mmCIF file of C-alpha atoms and ligand atoms in Angstrom:
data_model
loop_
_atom_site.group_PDB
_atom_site.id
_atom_site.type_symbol
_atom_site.label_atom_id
_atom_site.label_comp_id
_atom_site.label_asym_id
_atom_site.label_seq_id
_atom_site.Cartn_x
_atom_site.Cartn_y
_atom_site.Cartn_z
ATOM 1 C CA UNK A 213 94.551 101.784 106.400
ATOM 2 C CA UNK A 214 97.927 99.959 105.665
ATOM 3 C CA UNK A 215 100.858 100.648 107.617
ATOM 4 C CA UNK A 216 103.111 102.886 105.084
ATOM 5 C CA UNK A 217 101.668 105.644 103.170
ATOM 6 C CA UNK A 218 103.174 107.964 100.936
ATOM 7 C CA UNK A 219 103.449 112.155 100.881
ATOM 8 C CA UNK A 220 105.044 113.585 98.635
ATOM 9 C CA UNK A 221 108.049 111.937 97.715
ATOM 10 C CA UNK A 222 108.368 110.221 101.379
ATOM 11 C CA UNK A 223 106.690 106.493 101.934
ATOM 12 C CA UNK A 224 106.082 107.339 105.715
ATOM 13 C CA UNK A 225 104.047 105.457 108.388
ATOM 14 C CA UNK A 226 100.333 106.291 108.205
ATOM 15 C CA UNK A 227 100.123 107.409 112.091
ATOM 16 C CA UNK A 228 102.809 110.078 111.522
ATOM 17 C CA UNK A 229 101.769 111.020 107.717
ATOM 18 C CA UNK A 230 100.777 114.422 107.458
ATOM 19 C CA UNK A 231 99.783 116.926 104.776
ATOM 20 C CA UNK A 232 100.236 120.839 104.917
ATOM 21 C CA UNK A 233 97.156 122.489 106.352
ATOM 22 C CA UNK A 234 97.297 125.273 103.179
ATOM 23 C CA UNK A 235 97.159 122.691 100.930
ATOM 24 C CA UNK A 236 94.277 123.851 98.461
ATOM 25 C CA UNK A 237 92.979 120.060 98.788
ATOM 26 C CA UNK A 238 91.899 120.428 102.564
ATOM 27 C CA UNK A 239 90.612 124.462 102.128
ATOM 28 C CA UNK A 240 89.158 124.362 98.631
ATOM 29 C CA UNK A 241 88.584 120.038 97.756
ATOM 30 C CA UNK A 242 90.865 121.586 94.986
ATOM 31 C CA UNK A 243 91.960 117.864 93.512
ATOM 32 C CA UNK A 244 90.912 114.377 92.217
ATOM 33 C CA UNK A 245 91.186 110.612 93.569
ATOM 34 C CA UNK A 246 91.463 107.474 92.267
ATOM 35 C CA UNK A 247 90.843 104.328 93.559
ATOM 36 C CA UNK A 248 92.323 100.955 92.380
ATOM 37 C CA UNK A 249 91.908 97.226 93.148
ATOM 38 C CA UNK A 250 94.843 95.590 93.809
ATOM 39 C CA UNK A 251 94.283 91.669 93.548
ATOM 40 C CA UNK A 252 97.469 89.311 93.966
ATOM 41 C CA UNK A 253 99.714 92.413 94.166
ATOM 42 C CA UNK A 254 98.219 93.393 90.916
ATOM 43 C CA UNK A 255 96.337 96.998 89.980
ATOM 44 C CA UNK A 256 93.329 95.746 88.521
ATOM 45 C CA UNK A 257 92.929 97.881 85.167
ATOM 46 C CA UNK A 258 95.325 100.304 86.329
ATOM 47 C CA UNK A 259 95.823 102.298 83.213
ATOM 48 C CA UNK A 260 92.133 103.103 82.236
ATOM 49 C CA UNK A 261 92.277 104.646 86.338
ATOM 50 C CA UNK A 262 94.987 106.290 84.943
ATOM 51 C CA UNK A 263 93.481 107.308 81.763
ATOM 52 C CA UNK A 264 91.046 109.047 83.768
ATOM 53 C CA UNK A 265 93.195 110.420 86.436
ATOM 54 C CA UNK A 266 95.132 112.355 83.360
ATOM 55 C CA UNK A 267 91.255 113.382 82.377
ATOM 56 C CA UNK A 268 90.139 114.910 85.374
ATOM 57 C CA UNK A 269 94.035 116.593 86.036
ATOM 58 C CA UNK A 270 93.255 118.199 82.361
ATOM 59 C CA UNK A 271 89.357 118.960 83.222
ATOM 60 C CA UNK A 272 90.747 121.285 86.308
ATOM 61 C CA UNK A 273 94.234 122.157 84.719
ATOM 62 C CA UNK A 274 96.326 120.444 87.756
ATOM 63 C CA UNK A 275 99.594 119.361 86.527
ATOM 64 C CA UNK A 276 100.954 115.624 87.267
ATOM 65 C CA UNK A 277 102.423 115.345 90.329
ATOM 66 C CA UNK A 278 105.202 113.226 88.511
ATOM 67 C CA UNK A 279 105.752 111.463 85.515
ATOM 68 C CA UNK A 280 103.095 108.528 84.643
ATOM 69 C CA UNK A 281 105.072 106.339 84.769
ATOM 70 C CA UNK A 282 106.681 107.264 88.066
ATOM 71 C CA UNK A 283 103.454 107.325 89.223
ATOM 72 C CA UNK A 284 103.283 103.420 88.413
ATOM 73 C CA UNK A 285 106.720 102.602 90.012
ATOM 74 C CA UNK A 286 105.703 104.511 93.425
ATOM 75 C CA UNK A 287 102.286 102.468 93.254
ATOM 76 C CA UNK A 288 104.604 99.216 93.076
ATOM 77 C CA UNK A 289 107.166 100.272 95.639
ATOM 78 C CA UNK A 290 104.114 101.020 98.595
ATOM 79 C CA UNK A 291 102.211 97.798 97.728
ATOM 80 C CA UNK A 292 105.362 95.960 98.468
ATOM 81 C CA UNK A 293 106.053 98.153 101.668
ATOM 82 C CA UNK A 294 102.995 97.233 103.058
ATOM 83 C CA UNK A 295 102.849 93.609 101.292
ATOM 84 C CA UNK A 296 99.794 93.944 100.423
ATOM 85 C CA UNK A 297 98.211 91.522 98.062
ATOM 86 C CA UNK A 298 94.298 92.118 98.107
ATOM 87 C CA UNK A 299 92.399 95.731 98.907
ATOM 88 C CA UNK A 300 92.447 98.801 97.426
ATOM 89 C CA UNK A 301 94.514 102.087 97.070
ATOM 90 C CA UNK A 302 93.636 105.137 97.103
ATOM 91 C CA UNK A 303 95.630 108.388 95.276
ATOM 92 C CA UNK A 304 94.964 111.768 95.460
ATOM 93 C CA UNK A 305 96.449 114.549 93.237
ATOM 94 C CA UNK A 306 95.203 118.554 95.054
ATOM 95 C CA UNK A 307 96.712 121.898 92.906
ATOM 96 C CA UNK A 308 99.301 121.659 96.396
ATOM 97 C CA UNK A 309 99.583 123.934 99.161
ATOM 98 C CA UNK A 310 99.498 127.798 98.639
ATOM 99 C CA UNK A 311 98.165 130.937 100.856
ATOM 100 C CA UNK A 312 94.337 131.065 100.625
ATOM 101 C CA UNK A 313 93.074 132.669 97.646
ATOM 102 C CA UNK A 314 90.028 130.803 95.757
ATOM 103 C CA UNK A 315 91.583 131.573 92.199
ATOM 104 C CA UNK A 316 94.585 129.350 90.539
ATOM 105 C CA UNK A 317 97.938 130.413 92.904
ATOM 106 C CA UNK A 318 100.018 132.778 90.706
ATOM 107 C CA UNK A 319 103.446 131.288 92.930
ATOM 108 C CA UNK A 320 104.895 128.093 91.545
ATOM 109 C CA UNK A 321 103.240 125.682 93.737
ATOM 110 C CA UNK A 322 103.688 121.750 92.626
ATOM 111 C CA UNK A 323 100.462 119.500 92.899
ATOM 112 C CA UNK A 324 100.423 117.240 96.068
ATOM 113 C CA UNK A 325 100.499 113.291 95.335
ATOM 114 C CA UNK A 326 99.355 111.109 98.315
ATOM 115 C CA UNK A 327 98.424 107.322 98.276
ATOM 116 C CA UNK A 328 97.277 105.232 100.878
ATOM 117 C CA UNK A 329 96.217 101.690 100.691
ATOM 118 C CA UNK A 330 93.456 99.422 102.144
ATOM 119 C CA UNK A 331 93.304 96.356 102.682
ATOM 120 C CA UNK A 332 89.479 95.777 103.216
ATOM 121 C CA UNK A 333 88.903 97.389 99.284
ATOM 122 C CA UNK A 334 86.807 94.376 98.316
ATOM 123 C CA UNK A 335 83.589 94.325 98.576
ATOM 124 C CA UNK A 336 81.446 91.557 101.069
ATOM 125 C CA UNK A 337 80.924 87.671 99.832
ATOM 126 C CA UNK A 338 77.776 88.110 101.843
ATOM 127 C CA UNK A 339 76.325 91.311 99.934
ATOM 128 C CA UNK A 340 77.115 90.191 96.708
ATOM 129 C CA UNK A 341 75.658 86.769 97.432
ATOM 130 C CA UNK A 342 72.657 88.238 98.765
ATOM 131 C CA UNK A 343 72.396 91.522 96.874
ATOM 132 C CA UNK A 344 71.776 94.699 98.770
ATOM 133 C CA UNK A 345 69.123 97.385 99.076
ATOM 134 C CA UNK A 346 69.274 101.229 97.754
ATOM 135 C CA UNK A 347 67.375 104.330 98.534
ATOM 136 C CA UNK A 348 66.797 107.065 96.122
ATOM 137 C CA UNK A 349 68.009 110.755 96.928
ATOM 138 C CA UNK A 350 66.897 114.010 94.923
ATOM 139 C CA UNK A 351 70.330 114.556 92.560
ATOM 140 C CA UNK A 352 72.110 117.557 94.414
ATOM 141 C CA UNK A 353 75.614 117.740 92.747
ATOM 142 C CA UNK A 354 77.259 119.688 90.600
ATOM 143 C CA UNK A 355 77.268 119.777 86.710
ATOM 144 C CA UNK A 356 80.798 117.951 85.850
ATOM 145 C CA UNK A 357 80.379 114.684 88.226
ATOM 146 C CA UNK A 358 82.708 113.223 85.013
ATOM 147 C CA UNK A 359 85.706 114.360 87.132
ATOM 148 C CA UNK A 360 86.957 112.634 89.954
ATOM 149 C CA UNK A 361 86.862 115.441 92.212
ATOM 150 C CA UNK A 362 87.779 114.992 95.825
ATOM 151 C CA UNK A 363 84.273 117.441 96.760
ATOM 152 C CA UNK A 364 82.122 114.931 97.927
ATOM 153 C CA UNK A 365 80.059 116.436 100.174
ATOM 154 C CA UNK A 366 76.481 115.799 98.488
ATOM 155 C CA UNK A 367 77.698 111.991 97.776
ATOM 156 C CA UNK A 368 78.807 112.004 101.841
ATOM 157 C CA UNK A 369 75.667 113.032 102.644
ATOM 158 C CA UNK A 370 73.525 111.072 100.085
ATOM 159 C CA UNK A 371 75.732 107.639 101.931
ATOM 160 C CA UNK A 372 74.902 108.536 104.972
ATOM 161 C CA UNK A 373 71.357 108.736 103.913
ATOM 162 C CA UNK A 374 71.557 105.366 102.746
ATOM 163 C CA UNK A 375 73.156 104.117 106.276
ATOM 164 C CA UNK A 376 70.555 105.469 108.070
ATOM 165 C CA UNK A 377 68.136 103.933 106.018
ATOM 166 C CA UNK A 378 69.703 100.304 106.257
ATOM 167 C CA UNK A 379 70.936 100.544 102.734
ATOM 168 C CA UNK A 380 73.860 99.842 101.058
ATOM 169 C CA UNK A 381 74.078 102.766 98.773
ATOM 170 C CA UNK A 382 71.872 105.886 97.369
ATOM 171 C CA UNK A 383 70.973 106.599 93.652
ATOM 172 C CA UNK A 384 70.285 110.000 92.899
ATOM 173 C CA UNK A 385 67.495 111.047 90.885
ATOM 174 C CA UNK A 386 67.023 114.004 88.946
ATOM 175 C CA UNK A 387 64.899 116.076 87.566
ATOM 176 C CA UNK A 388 63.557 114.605 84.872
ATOM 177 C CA UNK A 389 62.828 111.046 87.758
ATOM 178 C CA UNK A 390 65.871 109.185 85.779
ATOM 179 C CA UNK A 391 68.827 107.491 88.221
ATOM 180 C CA UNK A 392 72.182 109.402 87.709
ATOM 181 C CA UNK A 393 74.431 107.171 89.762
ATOM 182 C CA UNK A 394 75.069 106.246 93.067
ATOM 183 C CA UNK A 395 76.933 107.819 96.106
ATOM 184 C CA UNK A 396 80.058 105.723 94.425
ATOM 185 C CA UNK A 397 78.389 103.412 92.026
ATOM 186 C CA UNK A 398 77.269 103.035 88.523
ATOM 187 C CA UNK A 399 73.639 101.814 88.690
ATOM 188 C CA UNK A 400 72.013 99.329 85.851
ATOM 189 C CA UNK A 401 69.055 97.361 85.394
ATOM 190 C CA UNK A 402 68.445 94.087 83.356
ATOM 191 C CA UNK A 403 65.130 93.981 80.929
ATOM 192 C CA UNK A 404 63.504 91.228 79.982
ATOM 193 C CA UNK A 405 65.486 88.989 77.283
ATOM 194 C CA UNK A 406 68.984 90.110 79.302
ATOM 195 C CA UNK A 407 69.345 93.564 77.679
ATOM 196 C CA UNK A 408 71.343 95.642 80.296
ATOM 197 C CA UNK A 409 70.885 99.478 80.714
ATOM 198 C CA UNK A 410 73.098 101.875 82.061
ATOM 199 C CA UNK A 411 73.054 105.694 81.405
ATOM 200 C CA UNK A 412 75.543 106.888 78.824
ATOM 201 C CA UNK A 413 78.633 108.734 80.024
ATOM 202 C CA UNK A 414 78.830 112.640 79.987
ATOM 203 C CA UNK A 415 78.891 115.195 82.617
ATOM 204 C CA UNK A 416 76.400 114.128 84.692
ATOM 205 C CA UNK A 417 77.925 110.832 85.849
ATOM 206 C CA UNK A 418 81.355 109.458 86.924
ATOM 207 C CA UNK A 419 82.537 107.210 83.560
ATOM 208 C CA UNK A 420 82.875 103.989 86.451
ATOM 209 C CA UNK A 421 86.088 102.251 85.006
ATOM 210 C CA UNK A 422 84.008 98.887 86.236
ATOM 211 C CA UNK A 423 80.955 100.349 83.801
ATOM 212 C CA UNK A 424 83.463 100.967 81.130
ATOM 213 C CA UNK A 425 84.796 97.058 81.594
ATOM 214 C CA UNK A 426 81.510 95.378 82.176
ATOM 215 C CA UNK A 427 79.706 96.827 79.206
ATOM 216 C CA UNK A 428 83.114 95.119 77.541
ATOM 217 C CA UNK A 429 82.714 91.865 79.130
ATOM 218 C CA UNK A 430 79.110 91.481 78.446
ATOM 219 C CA UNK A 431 79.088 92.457 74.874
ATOM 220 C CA UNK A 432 81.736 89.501 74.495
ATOM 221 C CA UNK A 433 78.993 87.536 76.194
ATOM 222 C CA UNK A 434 76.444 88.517 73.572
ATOM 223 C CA UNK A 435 74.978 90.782 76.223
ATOM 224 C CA UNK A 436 72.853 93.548 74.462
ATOM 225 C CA UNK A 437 74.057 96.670 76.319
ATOM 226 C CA UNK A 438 72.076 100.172 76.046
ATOM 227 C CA UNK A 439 73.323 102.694 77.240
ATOM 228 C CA UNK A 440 70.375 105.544 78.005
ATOM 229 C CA UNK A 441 68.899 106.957 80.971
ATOM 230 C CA UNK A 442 66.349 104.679 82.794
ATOM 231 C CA UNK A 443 63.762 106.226 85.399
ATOM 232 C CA UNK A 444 62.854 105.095 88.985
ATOM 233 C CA UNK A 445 60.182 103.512 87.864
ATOM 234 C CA UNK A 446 61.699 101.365 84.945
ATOM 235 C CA UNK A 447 64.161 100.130 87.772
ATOM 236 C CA UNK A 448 61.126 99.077 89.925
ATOM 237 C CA UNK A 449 59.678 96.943 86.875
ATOM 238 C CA UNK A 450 62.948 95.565 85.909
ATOM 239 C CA UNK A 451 63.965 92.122 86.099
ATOM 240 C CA UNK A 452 67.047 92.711 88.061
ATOM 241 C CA UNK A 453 68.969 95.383 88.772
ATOM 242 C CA UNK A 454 72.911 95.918 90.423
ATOM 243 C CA UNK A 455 75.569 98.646 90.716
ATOM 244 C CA UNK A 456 79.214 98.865 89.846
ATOM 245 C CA UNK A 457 82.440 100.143 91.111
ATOM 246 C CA UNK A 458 85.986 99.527 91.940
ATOM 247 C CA UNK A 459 85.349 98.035 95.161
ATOM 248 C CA UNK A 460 81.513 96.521 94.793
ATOM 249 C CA UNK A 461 82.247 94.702 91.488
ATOM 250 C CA UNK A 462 79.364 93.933 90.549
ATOM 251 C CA UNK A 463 76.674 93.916 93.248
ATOM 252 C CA UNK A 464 73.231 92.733 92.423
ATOM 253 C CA UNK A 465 70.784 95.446 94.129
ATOM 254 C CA UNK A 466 67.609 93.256 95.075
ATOM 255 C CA UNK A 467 65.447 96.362 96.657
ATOM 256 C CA UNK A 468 64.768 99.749 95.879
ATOM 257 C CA UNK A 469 62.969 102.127 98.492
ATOM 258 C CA UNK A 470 61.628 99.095 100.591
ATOM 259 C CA UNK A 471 60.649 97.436 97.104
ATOM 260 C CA UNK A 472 61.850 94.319 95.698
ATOM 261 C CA UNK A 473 63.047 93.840 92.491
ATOM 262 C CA UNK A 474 62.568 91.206 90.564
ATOM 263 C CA UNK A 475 62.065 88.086 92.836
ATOM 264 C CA UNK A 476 63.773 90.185 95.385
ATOM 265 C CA UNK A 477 67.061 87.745 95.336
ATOM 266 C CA UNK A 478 69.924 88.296 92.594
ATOM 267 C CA UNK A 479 68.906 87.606 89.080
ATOM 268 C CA UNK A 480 71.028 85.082 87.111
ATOM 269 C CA UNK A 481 72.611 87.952 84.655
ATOM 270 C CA UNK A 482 73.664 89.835 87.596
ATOM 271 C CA UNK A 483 75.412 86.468 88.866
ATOM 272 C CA UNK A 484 76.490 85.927 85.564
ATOM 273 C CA UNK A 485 78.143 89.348 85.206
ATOM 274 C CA UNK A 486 79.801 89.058 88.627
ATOM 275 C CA UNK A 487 81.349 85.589 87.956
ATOM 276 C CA UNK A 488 82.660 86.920 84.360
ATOM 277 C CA UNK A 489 83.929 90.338 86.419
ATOM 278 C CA UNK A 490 85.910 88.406 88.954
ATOM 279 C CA UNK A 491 87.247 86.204 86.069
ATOM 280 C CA UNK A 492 88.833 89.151 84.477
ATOM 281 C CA UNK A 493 90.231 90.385 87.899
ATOM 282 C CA UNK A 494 92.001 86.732 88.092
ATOM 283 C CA UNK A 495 93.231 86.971 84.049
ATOM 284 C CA UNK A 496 94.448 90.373 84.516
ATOM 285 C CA UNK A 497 96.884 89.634 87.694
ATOM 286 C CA UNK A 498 98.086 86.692 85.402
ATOM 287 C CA UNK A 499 98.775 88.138 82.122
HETATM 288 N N1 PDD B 299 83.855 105.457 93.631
HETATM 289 N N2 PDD B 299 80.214 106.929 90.446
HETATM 290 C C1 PDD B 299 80.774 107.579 91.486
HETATM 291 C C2 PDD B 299 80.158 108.852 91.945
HETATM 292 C C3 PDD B 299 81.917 107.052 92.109
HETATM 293 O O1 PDD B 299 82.483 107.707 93.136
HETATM 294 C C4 PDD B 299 82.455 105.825 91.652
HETATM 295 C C5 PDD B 299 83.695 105.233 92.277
HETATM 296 C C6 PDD B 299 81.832 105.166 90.580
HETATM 297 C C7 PDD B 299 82.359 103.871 90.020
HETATM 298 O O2 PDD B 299 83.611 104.079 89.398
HETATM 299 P P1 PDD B 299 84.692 102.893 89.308
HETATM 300 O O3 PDD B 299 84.001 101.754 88.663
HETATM 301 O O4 PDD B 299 85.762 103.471 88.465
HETATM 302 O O5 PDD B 299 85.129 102.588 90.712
HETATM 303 C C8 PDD B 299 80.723 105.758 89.990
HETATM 304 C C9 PDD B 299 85.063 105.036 94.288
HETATM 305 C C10 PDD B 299 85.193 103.544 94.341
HETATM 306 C C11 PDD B 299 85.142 105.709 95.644
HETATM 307 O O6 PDD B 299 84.828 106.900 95.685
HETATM 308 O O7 PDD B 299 85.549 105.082 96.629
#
């Protein structure tokens, strides 16, 4: 963590930042994150995270915290605080603190805004030059993983799966043997010819803002992008798979369960993808 975070209206040293223990965030995960790249001092597509911080505030009926655009100038102000030019932040928006009672508070309370930043939000030159492994984990969550909702537990747990299994990262799979997501990734797969599949948005996946960009970047590539739900099995026979997120970009995955894909070392789209991904980080920080 950087060295100034902010609370509620007060940037304030991390070590001493603190957050009221009936806040409905800590007792009830009653709130939504976001989590940004900041390259060169710059939010990397901050107003689609934005866009779907307002989404998931509406989903749960949590008002804004402050003005959007406020919300942009305190983003600016802690970045240059803690002059940092490459990581991440991270902001979190709870319904704010009120006496324990599982429904909506009936009181006035005011929704609780905290940011913190990190300066190790990028992912490893080493993983995405090497692409990384995944396990697969029975899908566990709830039905409306669309909203950024701060109740992780099952995607904790499904991580920590993955760590003790000397993976990078878990894809759940449900019912029906298709791969939802990840833990905190979008999961594709390339087919033959380059056609890329990811599973369409709805409420059984987070809509990844880097999903949302790539599928973007590759059409402009003459990419063919489908988006439908591919099995466990698909994946296995694919020629390359990789995930995506805010901080993985866009990480060729070159096992799955102990198999390889592939030729078990990152394909050329997924190398192709990255490079045109980190291209659009570097245009974005300029324009
Ligand atoms: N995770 N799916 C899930 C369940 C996620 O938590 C995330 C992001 C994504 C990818 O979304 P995006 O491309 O907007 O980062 C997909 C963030 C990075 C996290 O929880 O740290």
């Amino acid at each position: 963590m950087s060295e100034f975070s902010y609370v509620n209206g007060l940037y304030v040293r991390s070590s001493d930042a603190s957050v009221n223990v009936e806040d409905r965030g800590y007792q009830f995960a009653d709130g939504v994150y976001e989590v940004i790249s900041v390259y060169q001092a710059h939010l990397v597509d901050r107003d689609l995270h934005f866009d779907r911080l307002n989404r998931s505030l509406t989903e749960l009926d949590i008002p804004w915290p402050c003005e959007r655009r406020v919300l942009g100038v305190i983003l600016a102000k802690l970045l240059k605080r803690n002059g940092l030019n490459n990581g991440s932040v991270y902001i979190q928006i709870t319904r704010g603190v009120a006496s324990r009672k599982h429904a909506f508070p009936t009181e006035q309370t005011r929704s609780s805004l905290v940011i913190t930043c990190n300066r190790k939000g990028i992912p490893s030159s080493q993983d995405l030059e090497n692409g990384v492994s995944v396990v697969t984990v029975k899908e566990n969550r709830w039905g409306r993983r669309d909203i950024k909702s701060v109740s992780l537990l099952p995607n904790v747990m499904a991580k920590q799966y993955a760590v003790e299994n000397g993976a990078f990262e878990s894809w759940f799979v449900d019912d029906q043997l298709t791969i939802t997501e990840g833990s905190s990734t979008n999961a594709w797969i390339v087919l033959k010819g380059g056609e890329l599949v990811t599973r369409p948005t709805g409420t059984d996946i987070l809509s990844g803002i880097t999903r949302l960009k790539l599928i973007e970047l590759a059409q402009a590539k003459n990419f063919h992008v489908t988006e439908r739900p591919f099995t466990v099995k698909e994946a296995l026979e694919a020629e390359e798979a990789f995930l995506t997120s805010t901080t993985s970009f866009v990480m060729p995955v070159v096992e799955i369960d102990g198999k390889r894909i592939g030729s078990g070392i990152p394909g050329p789209v997924s190398e192709a993808l990255l490079q045109r991904y980190r291209e659009h980080i570097i245009h974005s920080a300029e324009a």
